[in-house]
């Protein structure tokens, strides 16, 4: 009766061997000291042959040991019932007990109605790159898998339920720095244990309780790693046991993405700046020693350099000077401004040399800090000597020169600009009284008129402003005044000015040579033109020719 019973056991165990995957078959072969090389069919054949050999020999101990290894190929002798191994085939590297230990009672197991299914629930959480602004406390959901979508106009959706435990609700209520954030990363092709950067699918929409997440899920253009995790704290119903619905809709992606919701501890910029101030520093002696070492290089001629005390990011005076230990320059930047920028878009590049830096590599420069404390806030740059000595640059400026060659200054006691408009008007008035009844030809005259042209051009242009230098002596001023009034004092003998010429017109005013005032001067001895006919005079007897 023993042989048929053993045969039935071999048949059942052989059927179970067919459900094992490659790594499980190798594990069984190692336990039985069987070769592990070859294809899957070869490994199955070796295990089945070993079962039959034990049954034929009647070795019940060896047969039971091999059957136990087949039923529980990884965990050992405490094997489950024969049904669960088919469930673990979805992801044999991470079986269900590991998932329960990782999430515990915080996140319940996914329901069969969820679209990500068993494969999404058994994925290992990606290892995200370190960020000084967030510390991951615990995951709140299983890892969701966003499969690759190659075809256009095709969308896919993954869903999850965020169920907060009473402990998590109490932590969030007691501290505003406890946040709930969505972490997402592309599939790590190189190694599953390498740290990945936060990245979301290019076309993605996230909703929590039917409310759309407004966070920037793309980061900076052509800057991988500049994306922040999506903060969904304000969209959650912070009640124990409440099922918060998470829906992620994405399209057109060539890579797989893995998404998980984490409870994180947020660190503020002021907290990080305080951590830098209390941490390691770049000492003043070290900076001076490096400067003198560079100056002693025989192939380099060391000269003084200009160091700016303004932050290259905010263009304001540096408050907390820091730089990375991997940088070779002495120029610093403000720690607060730099960390505020990294919190918005984490590029982690030095603003001076554009070299990749980390938060752990940032240190306070005591040399620059001493300069900032020793100089007033109005000083924005200093001169650094090769031996480490520094001095402030002189901001004194040389007096400016105007375009006309005179010295320009804010002191109004040196130069006064006076316009001679009233004096010109008085000269014109006196000239008109002296001329008496003299008239100029009408503008409709065919002959060109010099005075009319001068007057029309003068009326269209502003009078030229004369600059009078008050530093001159009184005698020089009297001479200048005589030169200006010279045309008015001339008294040449001649016929009276109020008598018209033979043609009835007053003589044409002309400009005297050497007259710099630009005023018309009438010469009494000038002969009028006789090209016009003599005018007729009216008398009681009628019109008559003048005598």
Short mmCIF file of C-alpha atoms in Angstrom, two decimals, residues 216-436:
data_model
loop_
_atom_site.label_atom_id
_atom_site.label_comp_id
_atom_site.label_asym_id
_atom_site.label_seq_id
_atom_site.Cartn_x
_atom_site.Cartn_y
_atom_site.Cartn_z
CA UNK A 216 4.41 72.16 -10.44
CA UNK A 217 5.06 68.57 -11.52
CA UNK A 218 7.58 69.32 -14.30
CA UNK A 219 10.31 71.41 -12.71
CA UNK A 220 12.68 73.51 -14.77
CA UNK A 221 13.16 72.87 -18.47
CA UNK A 222 16.17 70.67 -19.27
CA UNK A 223 17.01 70.50 -15.55
CA UNK A 224 16.51 66.93 -14.30
CA UNK A 225 15.97 66.71 -10.58
CA UNK A 226 14.46 70.19 -10.25
CA UNK A 227 10.99 68.81 -9.45
CA UNK A 228 9.68 68.92 -5.91
CA UNK A 229 7.33 66.35 -4.35
CA UNK A 230 3.67 67.31 -4.59
CA UNK A 231 2.25 68.55 -1.30
CA UNK A 232 -1.34 67.30 -0.80
CA UNK A 233 -1.69 68.06 2.90
CA UNK A 234 -4.38 70.70 2.46
CA UNK A 235 -6.49 68.43 0.23
CA UNK A 236 -6.77 65.59 2.75
CA UNK A 237 -9.56 65.00 5.25
CA UNK A 238 -7.52 64.70 8.41
CA UNK A 239 -9.78 62.30 10.26
CA UNK A 240 -8.78 58.84 11.47
CA UNK A 241 -10.17 56.11 9.28
CA UNK A 242 -11.36 58.43 6.50
CA UNK A 243 -10.70 57.10 3.00
CA UNK A 244 -9.04 59.87 0.98
CA UNK A 245 -9.23 59.02 -2.72
CA UNK A 246 -6.11 59.50 -4.84
CA UNK A 247 -6.48 59.37 -8.64
CA UNK A 248 -3.48 59.74 -10.96
CA UNK A 249 -4.19 60.08 -14.69
CA UNK A 250 -1.27 60.05 -17.11
CA UNK A 251 -0.60 59.60 -20.83
CA UNK A 252 2.16 59.23 -23.41
CA UNK A 253 5.15 58.05 -21.42
CA UNK A 254 7.92 55.72 -22.58
CA UNK A 255 9.15 54.89 -19.09
CA UNK A 256 7.55 53.28 -16.12
CA UNK A 257 7.00 55.45 -13.08
CA UNK A 258 6.57 54.46 -9.46
CA UNK A 259 4.54 56.63 -7.11
CA UNK A 260 4.10 56.57 -3.34
CA UNK A 261 2.56 58.90 -0.74
CA UNK A 262 4.83 59.61 2.24
CA UNK A 263 4.50 61.37 5.55
CA UNK A 264 7.49 63.73 5.76
CA UNK A 265 9.07 66.14 8.21
CA UNK A 266 9.63 69.50 6.52
CA UNK A 267 12.67 71.63 7.41
CA UNK A 268 12.48 75.40 6.93
CA UNK A 269 15.18 77.59 5.40
CA UNK A 270 15.88 79.35 8.69
CA UNK A 271 16.41 75.97 10.33
CA UNK A 272 18.90 74.93 7.66
CA UNK A 273 20.76 78.26 7.91
CA UNK A 274 21.06 77.79 11.66
CA UNK A 275 22.40 74.30 11.03
CA UNK A 276 25.05 75.72 8.69
CA UNK A 277 26.05 78.39 11.20
CA UNK A 278 26.55 75.83 13.94
CA UNK A 279 28.31 73.31 11.71
CA UNK A 280 31.74 73.20 10.14
CA UNK A 281 33.26 76.44 8.85
CA UNK A 282 36.02 77.51 6.48
CA UNK A 283 38.47 79.19 8.85
CA UNK A 284 40.16 82.50 8.15
CA UNK A 285 43.64 80.99 8.44
CA UNK A 286 42.78 78.37 5.87
CA UNK A 287 41.62 80.99 3.36
CA UNK A 288 44.74 83.13 3.83
CA UNK A 289 46.98 80.08 3.56
CA UNK A 290 45.34 79.12 0.27
CA UNK A 291 45.76 82.68 -1.07
CA UNK A 292 49.44 82.79 -0.20
CA UNK A 293 49.96 79.36 -1.70
CA UNK A 294 48.53 80.54 -5.01
CA UNK A 295 50.60 83.73 -4.88
CA UNK A 296 53.85 81.77 -4.48
CA UNK A 297 53.33 79.93 -7.74
CA UNK A 298 56.25 80.88 -10.01
CA UNK A 299 54.19 80.59 -13.17
CA UNK A 300 51.43 82.93 -11.99
CA UNK A 301 51.77 86.66 -11.36
CA UNK A 302 49.49 87.38 -8.41
CA UNK A 303 47.70 90.72 -8.40
CA UNK A 304 44.97 92.24 -6.30
CA UNK A 305 41.43 91.15 -7.03
CA UNK A 306 38.03 92.66 -6.42
CA UNK A 307 35.63 90.70 -4.22
CA UNK A 308 31.97 91.61 -4.31
CA UNK A 309 30.06 91.67 -1.05
CA UNK A 310 26.77 91.24 -2.89
CA UNK A 311 25.08 87.90 -3.39
CA UNK A 312 25.05 86.88 -7.09
CA UNK A 313 21.52 85.52 -6.62
CA UNK A 314 19.70 88.33 -4.83
CA UNK A 315 22.14 91.19 -5.72
CA UNK A 316 21.83 92.27 -2.07
CA UNK A 317 24.57 92.48 0.52
CA UNK A 318 25.52 89.06 1.82
CA UNK A 319 24.23 88.25 5.29
CA UNK A 320 25.49 84.68 5.85
CA UNK A 321 28.48 84.06 3.52
CA UNK A 322 28.89 80.46 2.46
CA UNK A 323 30.40 78.42 -0.35
CA UNK A 324 31.01 74.79 -1.12
CA UNK A 325 34.16 72.97 -0.16
CA UNK A 326 34.53 71.70 -3.74
CA UNK A 327 34.74 75.24 -5.17
CA UNK A 328 38.13 76.86 -5.81
CA UNK A 329 36.99 80.50 -5.68
CA UNK A 330 36.77 82.80 -2.65
CA UNK A 331 33.59 84.52 -3.79
CA UNK A 332 30.70 83.66 -1.46
CA UNK A 333 26.93 83.81 -1.77
CA UNK A 334 24.20 84.31 0.78
CA UNK A 335 23.08 81.07 2.41
CA UNK A 336 19.47 82.19 2.89
CA UNK A 337 19.01 83.27 -0.73
CA UNK A 338 20.62 80.10 -2.05
CA UNK A 339 18.48 77.77 0.08
CA UNK A 340 15.30 79.66 -0.77
CA UNK A 341 16.05 79.14 -4.45
CA UNK A 342 16.79 75.45 -3.94
CA UNK A 343 13.54 74.99 -2.06
CA UNK A 344 11.61 76.29 -5.07
CA UNK A 345 13.62 74.49 -7.77
CA UNK A 346 16.40 72.20 -6.50
CA UNK A 347 19.22 72.49 -9.03
CA UNK A 348 22.05 72.42 -6.44
CA UNK A 349 24.57 74.26 -8.58
CA UNK A 350 27.03 76.89 -7.36
CA UNK A 351 25.87 80.34 -8.54
CA UNK A 352 29.49 81.42 -9.05
CA UNK A 353 31.14 78.51 -10.89
CA UNK A 354 28.03 76.42 -11.72
CA UNK A 355 29.59 73.33 -10.14
CA UNK A 356 27.37 70.70 -8.55
CA UNK A 357 27.17 71.12 -4.79
CA UNK A 358 25.39 69.44 -1.90
CA UNK A 359 23.97 70.75 1.33
CA UNK A 360 26.53 68.81 3.36
CA UNK A 361 29.32 70.51 1.39
CA UNK A 362 28.19 74.07 2.22
CA UNK A 363 30.20 75.86 4.91
CA UNK A 364 30.38 79.37 6.33
CA UNK A 365 33.46 81.37 5.21
CA UNK A 366 34.87 83.15 8.29
CA UNK A 367 37.25 85.28 6.20
CA UNK A 368 34.40 86.91 4.29
CA UNK A 369 32.28 87.02 7.42
CA UNK A 370 34.94 89.13 9.17
CA UNK A 371 35.02 91.52 6.19
CA UNK A 372 31.25 91.93 6.32
CA UNK A 373 31.34 92.68 10.03
CA UNK A 374 34.21 95.19 9.68
CA UNK A 375 32.72 97.22 6.80
CA UNK A 376 29.59 99.38 6.74
CA UNK A 377 26.58 98.27 4.78
CA UNK A 378 27.23 100.89 2.12
CA UNK A 379 30.41 99.08 1.00
CA UNK A 380 29.62 96.52 -1.67
CA UNK A 381 33.12 95.41 -2.71
CA UNK A 382 36.66 95.22 -1.37
CA UNK A 383 40.13 94.80 -2.84
CA UNK A 384 41.90 91.58 -1.87
CA UNK A 385 45.69 91.47 -1.96
CA UNK A 386 47.59 88.25 -2.76
CA UNK A 387 48.71 87.94 0.86
CA UNK A 388 45.14 88.09 2.19
CA UNK A 389 45.05 91.76 3.19
CA UNK A 390 41.95 93.63 2.09
CA UNK A 391 40.91 97.26 1.72
CA UNK A 392 37.82 99.12 0.62
CA UNK A 393 37.78 100.79 -2.78
CA UNK A 394 37.54 104.57 -2.90
CA UNK A 395 34.23 105.71 -4.29
CA UNK A 396 35.44 109.26 -4.92
CA UNK A 397 34.74 110.44 -8.42
CA UNK A 398 36.62 113.11 -10.39
CA UNK A 399 34.67 116.32 -11.23
CA UNK A 400 32.72 116.00 -14.39
CA UNK A 401 33.35 118.11 -17.47
CA UNK A 402 30.54 119.57 -19.51
CA UNK A 403 30.47 119.47 -23.26
CA UNK A 404 31.37 123.17 -23.62
CA UNK A 405 34.63 122.76 -21.73
CA UNK A 406 33.53 124.31 -18.43
CA UNK A 407 33.83 122.52 -15.12
CA UNK A 408 30.57 120.91 -14.00
CA UNK A 409 29.78 120.87 -10.30
CA UNK A 410 26.83 121.01 -7.97
CA UNK A 411 28.08 124.27 -6.41
CA UNK A 412 26.00 127.06 -7.97
CA UNK A 413 28.30 129.85 -6.67
CA UNK A 414 30.86 129.30 -9.43
CA UNK A 415 28.82 129.44 -12.62
CA UNK A 416 25.54 131.23 -13.28
CA UNK A 417 23.69 130.98 -16.56
CA UNK A 418 22.01 134.25 -17.55
CA UNK A 419 19.79 134.75 -20.53
CA UNK A 420 19.98 138.19 -22.14
CA UNK A 421 16.39 138.22 -23.39
CA UNK A 422 15.33 141.48 -21.59
CA UNK A 423 18.45 143.36 -22.80
CA UNK A 424 17.80 142.34 -26.42
CA UNK A 425 14.23 143.53 -26.16
CA UNK A 426 15.34 146.94 -24.84
CA UNK A 427 17.85 147.37 -27.64
CA UNK A 428 15.21 146.62 -30.23
CA UNK A 429 12.89 149.16 -28.61
CA UNK A 430 15.50 151.93 -28.62
CA UNK A 431 16.40 151.19 -32.21
CA UNK A 432 12.80 151.50 -33.24
CA UNK A 433 12.49 154.94 -31.52
CA UNK A 434 15.60 156.24 -33.22
CA UNK A 435 14.42 155.18 -36.63
CA UNK A 436 11.27 157.25 -36.23
#
